[in-house]
XYZ file of C-alpha atoms in Angstrom:
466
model
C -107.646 -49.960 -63.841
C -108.270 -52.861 -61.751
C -104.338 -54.217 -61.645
C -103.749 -50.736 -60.602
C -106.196 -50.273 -57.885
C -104.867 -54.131 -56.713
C -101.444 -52.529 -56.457
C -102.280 -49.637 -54.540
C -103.938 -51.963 -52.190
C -101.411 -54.163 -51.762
C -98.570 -51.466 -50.995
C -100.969 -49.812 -48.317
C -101.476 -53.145 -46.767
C -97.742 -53.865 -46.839
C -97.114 -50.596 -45.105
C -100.568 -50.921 -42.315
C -99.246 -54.573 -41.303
C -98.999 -56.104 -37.680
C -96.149 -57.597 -36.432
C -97.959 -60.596 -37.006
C -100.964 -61.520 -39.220
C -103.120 -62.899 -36.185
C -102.362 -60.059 -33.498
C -99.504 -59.456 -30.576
C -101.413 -59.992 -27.413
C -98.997 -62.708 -25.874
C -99.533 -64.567 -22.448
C -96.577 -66.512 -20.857
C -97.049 -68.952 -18.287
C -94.687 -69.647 -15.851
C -93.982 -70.673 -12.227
C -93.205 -67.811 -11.061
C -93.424 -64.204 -12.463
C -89.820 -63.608 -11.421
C -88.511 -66.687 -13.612
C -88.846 -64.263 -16.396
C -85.310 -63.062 -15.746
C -83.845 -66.163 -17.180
C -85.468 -65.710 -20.447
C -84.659 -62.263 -20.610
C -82.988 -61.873 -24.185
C -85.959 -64.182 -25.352
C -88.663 -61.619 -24.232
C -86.601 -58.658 -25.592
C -86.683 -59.940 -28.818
C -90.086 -60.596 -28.469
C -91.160 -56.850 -27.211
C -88.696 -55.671 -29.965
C -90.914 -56.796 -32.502
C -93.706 -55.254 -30.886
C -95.631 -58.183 -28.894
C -97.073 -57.158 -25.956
C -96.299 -59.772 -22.973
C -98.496 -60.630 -20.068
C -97.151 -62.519 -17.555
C -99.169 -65.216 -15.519
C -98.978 -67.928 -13.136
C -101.357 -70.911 -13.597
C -102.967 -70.425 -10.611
C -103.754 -66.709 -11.114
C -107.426 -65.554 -10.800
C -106.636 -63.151 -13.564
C -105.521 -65.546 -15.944
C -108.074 -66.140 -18.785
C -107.982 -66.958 -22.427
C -111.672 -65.991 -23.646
C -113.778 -63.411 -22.485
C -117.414 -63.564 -23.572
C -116.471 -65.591 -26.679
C -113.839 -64.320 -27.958
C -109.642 -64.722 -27.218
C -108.372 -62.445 -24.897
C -104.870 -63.244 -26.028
C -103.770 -64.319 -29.858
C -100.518 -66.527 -28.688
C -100.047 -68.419 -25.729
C -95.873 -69.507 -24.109
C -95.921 -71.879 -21.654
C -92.642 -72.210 -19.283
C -92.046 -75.124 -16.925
C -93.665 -75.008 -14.008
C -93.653 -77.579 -10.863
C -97.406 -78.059 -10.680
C -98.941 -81.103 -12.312
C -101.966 -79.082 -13.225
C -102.706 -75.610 -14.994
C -105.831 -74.754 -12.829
C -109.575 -74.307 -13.654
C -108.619 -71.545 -16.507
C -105.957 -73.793 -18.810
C -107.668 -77.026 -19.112
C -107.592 -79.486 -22.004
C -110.472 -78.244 -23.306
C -109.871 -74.617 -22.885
C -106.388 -75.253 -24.941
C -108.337 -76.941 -27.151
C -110.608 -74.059 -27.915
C -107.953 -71.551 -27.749
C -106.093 -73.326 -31.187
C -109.710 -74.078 -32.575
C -110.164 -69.955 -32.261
C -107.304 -69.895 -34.498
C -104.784 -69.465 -31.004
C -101.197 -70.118 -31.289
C -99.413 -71.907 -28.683
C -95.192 -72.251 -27.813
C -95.143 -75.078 -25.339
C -91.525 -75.612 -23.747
C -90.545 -78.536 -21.964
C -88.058 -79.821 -19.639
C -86.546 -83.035 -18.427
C -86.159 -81.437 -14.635
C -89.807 -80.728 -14.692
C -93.081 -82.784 -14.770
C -95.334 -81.926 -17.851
C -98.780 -80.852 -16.457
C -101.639 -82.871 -17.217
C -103.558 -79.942 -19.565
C -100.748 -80.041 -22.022
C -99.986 -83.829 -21.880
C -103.364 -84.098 -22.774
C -103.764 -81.663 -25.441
C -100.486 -83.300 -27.066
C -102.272 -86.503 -27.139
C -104.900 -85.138 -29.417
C -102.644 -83.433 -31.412
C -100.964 -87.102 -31.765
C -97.937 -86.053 -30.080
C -96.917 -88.907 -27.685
C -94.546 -88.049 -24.515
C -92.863 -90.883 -22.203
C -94.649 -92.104 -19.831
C -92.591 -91.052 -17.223
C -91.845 -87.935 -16.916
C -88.316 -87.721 -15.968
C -87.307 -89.105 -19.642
C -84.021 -87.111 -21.017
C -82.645 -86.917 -24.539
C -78.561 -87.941 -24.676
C -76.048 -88.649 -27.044
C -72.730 -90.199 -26.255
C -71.492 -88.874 -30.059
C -72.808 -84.848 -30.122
C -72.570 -83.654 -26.750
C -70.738 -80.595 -25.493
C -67.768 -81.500 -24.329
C -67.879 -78.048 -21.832
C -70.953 -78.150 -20.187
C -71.829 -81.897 -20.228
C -68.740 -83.889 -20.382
C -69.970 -86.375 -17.571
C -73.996 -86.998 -18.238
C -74.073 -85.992 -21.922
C -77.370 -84.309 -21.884
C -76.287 -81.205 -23.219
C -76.705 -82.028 -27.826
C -75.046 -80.081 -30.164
C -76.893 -79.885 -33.068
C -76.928 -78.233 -36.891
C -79.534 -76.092 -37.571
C -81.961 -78.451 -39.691
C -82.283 -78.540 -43.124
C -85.230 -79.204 -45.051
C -86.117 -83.166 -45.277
C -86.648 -82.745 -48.571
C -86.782 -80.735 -51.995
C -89.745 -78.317 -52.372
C -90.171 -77.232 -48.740
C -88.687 -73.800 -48.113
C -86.253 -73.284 -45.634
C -87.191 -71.112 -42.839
C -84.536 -72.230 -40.100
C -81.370 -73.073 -41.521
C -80.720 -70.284 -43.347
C -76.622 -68.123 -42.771
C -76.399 -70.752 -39.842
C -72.859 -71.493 -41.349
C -71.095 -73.193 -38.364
C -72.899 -72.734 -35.959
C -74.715 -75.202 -33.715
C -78.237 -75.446 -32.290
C -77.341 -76.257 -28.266
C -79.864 -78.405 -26.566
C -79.883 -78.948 -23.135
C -81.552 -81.068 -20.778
C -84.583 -81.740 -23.034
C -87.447 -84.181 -23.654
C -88.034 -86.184 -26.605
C -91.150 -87.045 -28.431
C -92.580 -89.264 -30.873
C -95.238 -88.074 -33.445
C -98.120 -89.772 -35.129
C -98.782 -90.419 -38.985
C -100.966 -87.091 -38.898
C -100.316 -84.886 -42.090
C -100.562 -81.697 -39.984
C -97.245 -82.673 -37.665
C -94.036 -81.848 -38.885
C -91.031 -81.970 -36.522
C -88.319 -78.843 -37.093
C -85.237 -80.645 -35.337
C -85.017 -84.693 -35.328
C -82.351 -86.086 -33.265
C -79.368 -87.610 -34.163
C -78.916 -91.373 -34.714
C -76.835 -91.868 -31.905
C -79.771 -90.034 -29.457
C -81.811 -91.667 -26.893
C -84.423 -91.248 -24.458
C -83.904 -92.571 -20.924
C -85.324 -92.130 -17.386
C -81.998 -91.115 -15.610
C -83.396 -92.150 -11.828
C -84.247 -95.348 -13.127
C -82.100 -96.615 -15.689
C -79.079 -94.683 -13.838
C -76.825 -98.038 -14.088
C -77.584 -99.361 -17.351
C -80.156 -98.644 -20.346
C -82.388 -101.629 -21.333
C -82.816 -101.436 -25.022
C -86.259 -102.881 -24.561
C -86.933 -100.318 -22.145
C -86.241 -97.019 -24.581
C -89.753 -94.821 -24.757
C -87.505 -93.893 -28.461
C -84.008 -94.007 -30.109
C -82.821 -91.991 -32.790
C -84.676 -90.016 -35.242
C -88.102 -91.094 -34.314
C -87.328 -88.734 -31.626
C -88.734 -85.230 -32.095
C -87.253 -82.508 -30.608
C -88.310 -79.250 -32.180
C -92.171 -80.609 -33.461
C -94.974 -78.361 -34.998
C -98.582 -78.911 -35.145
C -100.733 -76.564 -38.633
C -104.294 -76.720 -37.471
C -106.635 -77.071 -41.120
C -107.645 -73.103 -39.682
C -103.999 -71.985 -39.614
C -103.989 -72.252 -36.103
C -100.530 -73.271 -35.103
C -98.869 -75.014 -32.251
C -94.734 -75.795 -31.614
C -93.306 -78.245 -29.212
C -89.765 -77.010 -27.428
C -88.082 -80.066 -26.144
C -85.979 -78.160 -24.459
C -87.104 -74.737 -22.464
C -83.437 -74.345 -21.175
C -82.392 -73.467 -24.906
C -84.213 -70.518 -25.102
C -82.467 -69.411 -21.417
C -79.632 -66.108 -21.706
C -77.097 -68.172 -21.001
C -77.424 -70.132 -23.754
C -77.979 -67.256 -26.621
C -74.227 -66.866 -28.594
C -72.619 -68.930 -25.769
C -69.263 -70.893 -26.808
C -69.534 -74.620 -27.048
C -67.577 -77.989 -27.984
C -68.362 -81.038 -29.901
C -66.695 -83.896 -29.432
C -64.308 -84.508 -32.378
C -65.254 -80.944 -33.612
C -63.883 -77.554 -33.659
C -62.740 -75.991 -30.322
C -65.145 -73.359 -30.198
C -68.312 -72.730 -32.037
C -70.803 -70.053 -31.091
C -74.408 -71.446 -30.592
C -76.893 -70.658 -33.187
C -79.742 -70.646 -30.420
C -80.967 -66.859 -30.223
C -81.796 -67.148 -34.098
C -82.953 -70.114 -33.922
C -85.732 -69.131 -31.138
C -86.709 -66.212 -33.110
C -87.683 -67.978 -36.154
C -89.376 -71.020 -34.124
C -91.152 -68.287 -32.426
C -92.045 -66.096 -35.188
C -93.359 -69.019 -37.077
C -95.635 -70.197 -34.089
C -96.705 -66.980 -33.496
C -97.305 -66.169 -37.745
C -94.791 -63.395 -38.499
C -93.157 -66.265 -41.214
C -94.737 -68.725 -43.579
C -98.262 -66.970 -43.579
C -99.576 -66.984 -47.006
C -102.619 -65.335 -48.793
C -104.719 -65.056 -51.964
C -104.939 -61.078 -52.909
C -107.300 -62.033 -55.929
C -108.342 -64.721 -58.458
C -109.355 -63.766 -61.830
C -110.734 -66.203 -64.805
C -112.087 -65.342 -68.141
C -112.512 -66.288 -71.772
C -109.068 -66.343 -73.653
C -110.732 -66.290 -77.205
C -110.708 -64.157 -80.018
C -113.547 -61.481 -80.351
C -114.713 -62.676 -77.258
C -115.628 -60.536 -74.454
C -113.196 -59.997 -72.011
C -115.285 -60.252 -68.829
C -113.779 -60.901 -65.742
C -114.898 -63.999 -63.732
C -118.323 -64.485 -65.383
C -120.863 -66.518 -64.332
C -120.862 -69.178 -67.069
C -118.625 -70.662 -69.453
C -119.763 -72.990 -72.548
C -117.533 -76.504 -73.572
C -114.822 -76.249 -75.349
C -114.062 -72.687 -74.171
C -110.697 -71.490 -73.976
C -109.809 -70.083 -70.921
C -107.129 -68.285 -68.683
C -107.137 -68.230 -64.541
C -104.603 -65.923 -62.422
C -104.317 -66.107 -58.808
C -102.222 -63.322 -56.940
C -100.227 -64.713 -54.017
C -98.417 -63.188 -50.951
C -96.360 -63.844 -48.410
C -96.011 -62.595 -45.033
C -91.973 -61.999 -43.709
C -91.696 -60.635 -40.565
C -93.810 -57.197 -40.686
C -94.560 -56.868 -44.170
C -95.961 -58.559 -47.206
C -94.059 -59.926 -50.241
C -94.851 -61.861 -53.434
C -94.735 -65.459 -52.425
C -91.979 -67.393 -54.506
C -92.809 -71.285 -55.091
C -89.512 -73.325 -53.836
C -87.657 -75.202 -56.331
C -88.538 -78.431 -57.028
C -92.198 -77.655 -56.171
C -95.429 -75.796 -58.093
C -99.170 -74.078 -57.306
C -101.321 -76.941 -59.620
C -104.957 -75.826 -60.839
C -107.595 -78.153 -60.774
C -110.616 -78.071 -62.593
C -112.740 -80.588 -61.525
C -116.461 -81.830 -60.886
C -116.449 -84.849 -58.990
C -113.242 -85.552 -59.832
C -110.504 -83.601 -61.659
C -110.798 -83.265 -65.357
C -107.459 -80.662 -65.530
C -104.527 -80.332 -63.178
C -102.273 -78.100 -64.399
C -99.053 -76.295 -63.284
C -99.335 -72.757 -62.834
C -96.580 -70.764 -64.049
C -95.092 -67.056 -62.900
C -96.351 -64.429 -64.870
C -95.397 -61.068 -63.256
C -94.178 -60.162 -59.827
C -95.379 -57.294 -58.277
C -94.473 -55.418 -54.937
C -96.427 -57.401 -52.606
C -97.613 -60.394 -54.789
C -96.574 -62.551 -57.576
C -98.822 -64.102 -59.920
C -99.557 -67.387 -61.198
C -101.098 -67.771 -64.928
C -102.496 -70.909 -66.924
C -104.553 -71.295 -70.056
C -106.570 -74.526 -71.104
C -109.222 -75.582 -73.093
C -112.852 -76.451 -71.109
C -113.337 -80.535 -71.092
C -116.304 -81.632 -73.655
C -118.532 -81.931 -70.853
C -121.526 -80.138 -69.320
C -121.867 -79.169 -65.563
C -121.054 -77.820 -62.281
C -117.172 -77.018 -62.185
C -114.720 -75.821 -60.196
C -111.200 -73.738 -60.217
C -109.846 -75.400 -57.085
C -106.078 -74.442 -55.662
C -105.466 -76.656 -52.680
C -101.821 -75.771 -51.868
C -100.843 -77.397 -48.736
C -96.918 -77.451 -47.509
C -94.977 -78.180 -44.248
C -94.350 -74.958 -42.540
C -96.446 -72.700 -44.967
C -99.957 -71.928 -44.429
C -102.720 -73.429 -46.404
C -104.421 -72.100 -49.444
C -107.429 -73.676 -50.504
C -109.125 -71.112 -53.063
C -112.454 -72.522 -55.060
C -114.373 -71.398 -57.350
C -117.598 -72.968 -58.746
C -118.846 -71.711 -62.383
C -121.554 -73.879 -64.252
C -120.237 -74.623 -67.920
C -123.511 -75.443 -70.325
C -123.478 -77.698 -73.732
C -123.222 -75.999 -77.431
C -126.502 -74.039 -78.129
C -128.386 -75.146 -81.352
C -126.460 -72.030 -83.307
C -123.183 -72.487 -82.039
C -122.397 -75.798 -83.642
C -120.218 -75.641 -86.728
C -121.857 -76.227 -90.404
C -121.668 -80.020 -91.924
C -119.932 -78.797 -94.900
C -116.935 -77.018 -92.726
C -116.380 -80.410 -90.977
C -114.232 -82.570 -93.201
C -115.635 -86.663 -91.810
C -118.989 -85.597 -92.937
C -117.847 -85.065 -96.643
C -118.561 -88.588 -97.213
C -121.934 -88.355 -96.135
C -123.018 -84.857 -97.475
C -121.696 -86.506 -101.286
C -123.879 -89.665 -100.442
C -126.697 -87.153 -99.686
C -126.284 -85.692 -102.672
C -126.132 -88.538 -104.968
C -129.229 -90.190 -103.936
C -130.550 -86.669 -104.407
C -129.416 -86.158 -107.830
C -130.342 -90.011 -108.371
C -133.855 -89.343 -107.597
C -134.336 -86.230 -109.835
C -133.120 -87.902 -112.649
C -135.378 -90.656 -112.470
C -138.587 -88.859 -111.947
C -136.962 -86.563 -115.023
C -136.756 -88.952 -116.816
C -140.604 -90.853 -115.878
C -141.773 -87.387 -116.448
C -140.661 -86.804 -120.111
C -140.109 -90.486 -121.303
C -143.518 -91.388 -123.622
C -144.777 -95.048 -123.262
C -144.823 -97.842 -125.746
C -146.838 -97.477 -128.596
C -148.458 -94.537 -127.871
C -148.864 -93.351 -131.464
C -150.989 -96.263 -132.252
C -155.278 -95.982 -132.477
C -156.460 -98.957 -130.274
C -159.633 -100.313 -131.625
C -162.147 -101.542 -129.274
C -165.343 -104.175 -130.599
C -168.252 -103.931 -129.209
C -170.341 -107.368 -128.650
C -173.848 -108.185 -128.226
């Protein structure tokens, strides 16, 4: 009954679903309302999966990202503008808020434009670090287009990136083929040893960062803000609440004229169509949680024994208990909900642990549903009394977190539940000692009690004296 009334659930809630899991109410800021005619393809695809766009300048009265307490928008785009502040309403604080209200944020830079203060200082305490002066610009004398930037060089031609390693799924690569991520004009940055950072698109070896009014003649190496792949040019920032924010090095890629245009590599193919429209639909739809949103439907746990009631999720278990936990996981793609898939190369662990872990175990597939798949383990309860719990702390680049616990108190054996001596084979030894000094003793006071003393069959005279 209940895995039925968990499937009906989960088909209504695949059918009921937002666009996106945290809401469509999407502000854009930008210099000027009328700039929006650059990005126009960008915001079509945006309204085509259903987002509803306001547009603001910084410096509009309007313009205001809470309203008593709570967000008046769920996901925030900000432009270039030529102002080196965002006004009383977008201040480092107020961003900072805004992602701690679980706010999502699409910041897009540009070399020909100065970073405003607000976001240069909500990088910072997101450890991402920008150059210090803000006319840096990202070349490469080796992946250029050969079109568009054949003199300055500014214009990168990129794959789409792959994951950096096994076990992280692949939300930005995928039916590329040939094509090539263009990137013009655009600012690099370098990110800190935070775990919550993870940059999309790195670039190339061959890459730099220079200040083109400064270093117009020749490029100090000493003098490089960053060379090579410690320059990020796609990065993304996973709050611990899910909150997410994504750094565009470049706002000009996400401009028409870019979408499907025709470019050339040097040393490549003549023409290659860019890969750029696709590409700024999934950066955006995984900023703004329509991709790699994941959620526990339900977590069951009960006794896996024979005769043994089959209780779901009691209250206490008992050492030595066998025992089976499922968790049912989902996945959010796009407008719907699907069973959630573990990469290769990777797995959902259990832990069951007090202080410290006594189990970690790999939780295996054991039925995929419509809108869920679900992950089974059995194991045997450690010989040891206490507060416990089922912990699954699944934490991946680009995927949301999952961090499901469950406490349950497991008590010692009660006096009846411990097995006889004589069905415990090491005690053999002992119960036969037990019994021969037994069996010892009742032959000795046997034989005191029928064993007559010496001479008793003799009269024993006794003389009296005077």
């Amino acid at each position: 009954m209940r895995t039925l009334l968990s499937f009906l659930l989960l088909a209504l809630a695949s059918v009921v679903a937002a666009i996106s899991t945290s809401g469509n109410r999407l502000l854009v800021v930008l210099d000027d309302v009328a700039d929006k005619a650059t990005y126009s393809k960008f915001f079509a695809d945006l309204e085509e999966r259903e987002f509803k766009i306001t547009y603001e300048t910084p410096k509009s009265d309007s313009l205001n990202l809470f309203n008593l307490g709570e967000r008046t928008y769920d996901h925030v785009l900000f432009l270039p503008v030529h102002t080196k502040g965002l006004g009383p309403n977008l201040t480092p604080k107020t961003l900072h808020d805004f992602v701690n209200a679980q706010g999502n944020i699409l910041l897009a830079l540009s070399a020909n434009t100065t970073t405003p203060t607000s976001l240069v200082a909500l990088l910072s305490e997101l450890d991402i670090t920008l150059p210090t002066d803000r006319n840096s610009l990202v070349v490469d004398h080796f992946n250029y287009d050969i079109t568009s930037a054949a003199d300055r060089h500014d214009v990168l031609l990129l794959p789409a990136p792959k994951p950096v390693r096994a076990g992280i799924k692949d939300f930005f690569s995928e039916d590329a083929g040939t094509k090539l991520i263009a990137f013009p004009r655009g600012v690099g940055a370098v990110l800190g040893n935070s775990q919550l950072l993870n940059p999309i698109l790195r670039a190339p070896r061959t890459a730099y960062s220079y200040n083109p009014k400064e270093q117009a003649e020749a490029v100090n190496g000493d003098d490089l803000f960053a060379a090579g792949q410690q320059l990020s040019l796609l990065s993304t920032f996973q709050a611990r609440n899910n909150a997410r924010v994504t750094v565009v090095g470049s706002a000009e890629m996400l401009q028409d004229k870019w979408f499907d245009a025709s470019v050339t590599k040097l040393g490549g193919k003549p023409v290659v169509q860019t890969f750029n429209r696709e590409f700024a639909k999934r950066v955006s739809g995984w900023t703004f949680q329509e991709i790699g949103v994941l959620k526990v439907n339900w977590v069951e746990h009960h006794l896996e024994e024979e005769g043994a009631p089959n209780d779901s999720n009691p209250a206490m278990y008992r050492v030595k208990n066998n025992v089976s936990y499922t968790i049912s996981l989902a996945e959010f793609a796009w407008d719907h909900w699907i069973g959630f898939n573990v990469p290769e190369a990777d797995e959902v662990q259990l832990e069951f642990s007090m202080l410290s872990p006594f189990h970690r175990l790999n939780l295996k597939e054991e039925s995929h549903r419509l809108a869920a798949v679900h992950y089974h383990t059995v194991f045997t309860i450690p010989d040891q009394h206490g507060i416990f719990n089922f912990m699954v702390n699944y934490k991946r680049p680009f995927l949301s977190n999952i961090e499901e616990k469950n406490t349950v108190p497991v008590r010692h054996m009660a006096h009846d539940e411990w097995p006889r001596s004589y069905a415990i084979s090491g005690a053999w030894p002992w119960i036969a000692g037990i019994g021969a000094t037994v069996s010892g003793f009742l032959g000795f006071v046997a034989l005191w009690m029928y064993s007559a003393p010496v001479g008793a069959g003799k009269k024993v005279t006794v003389k009296k004296t005077q």
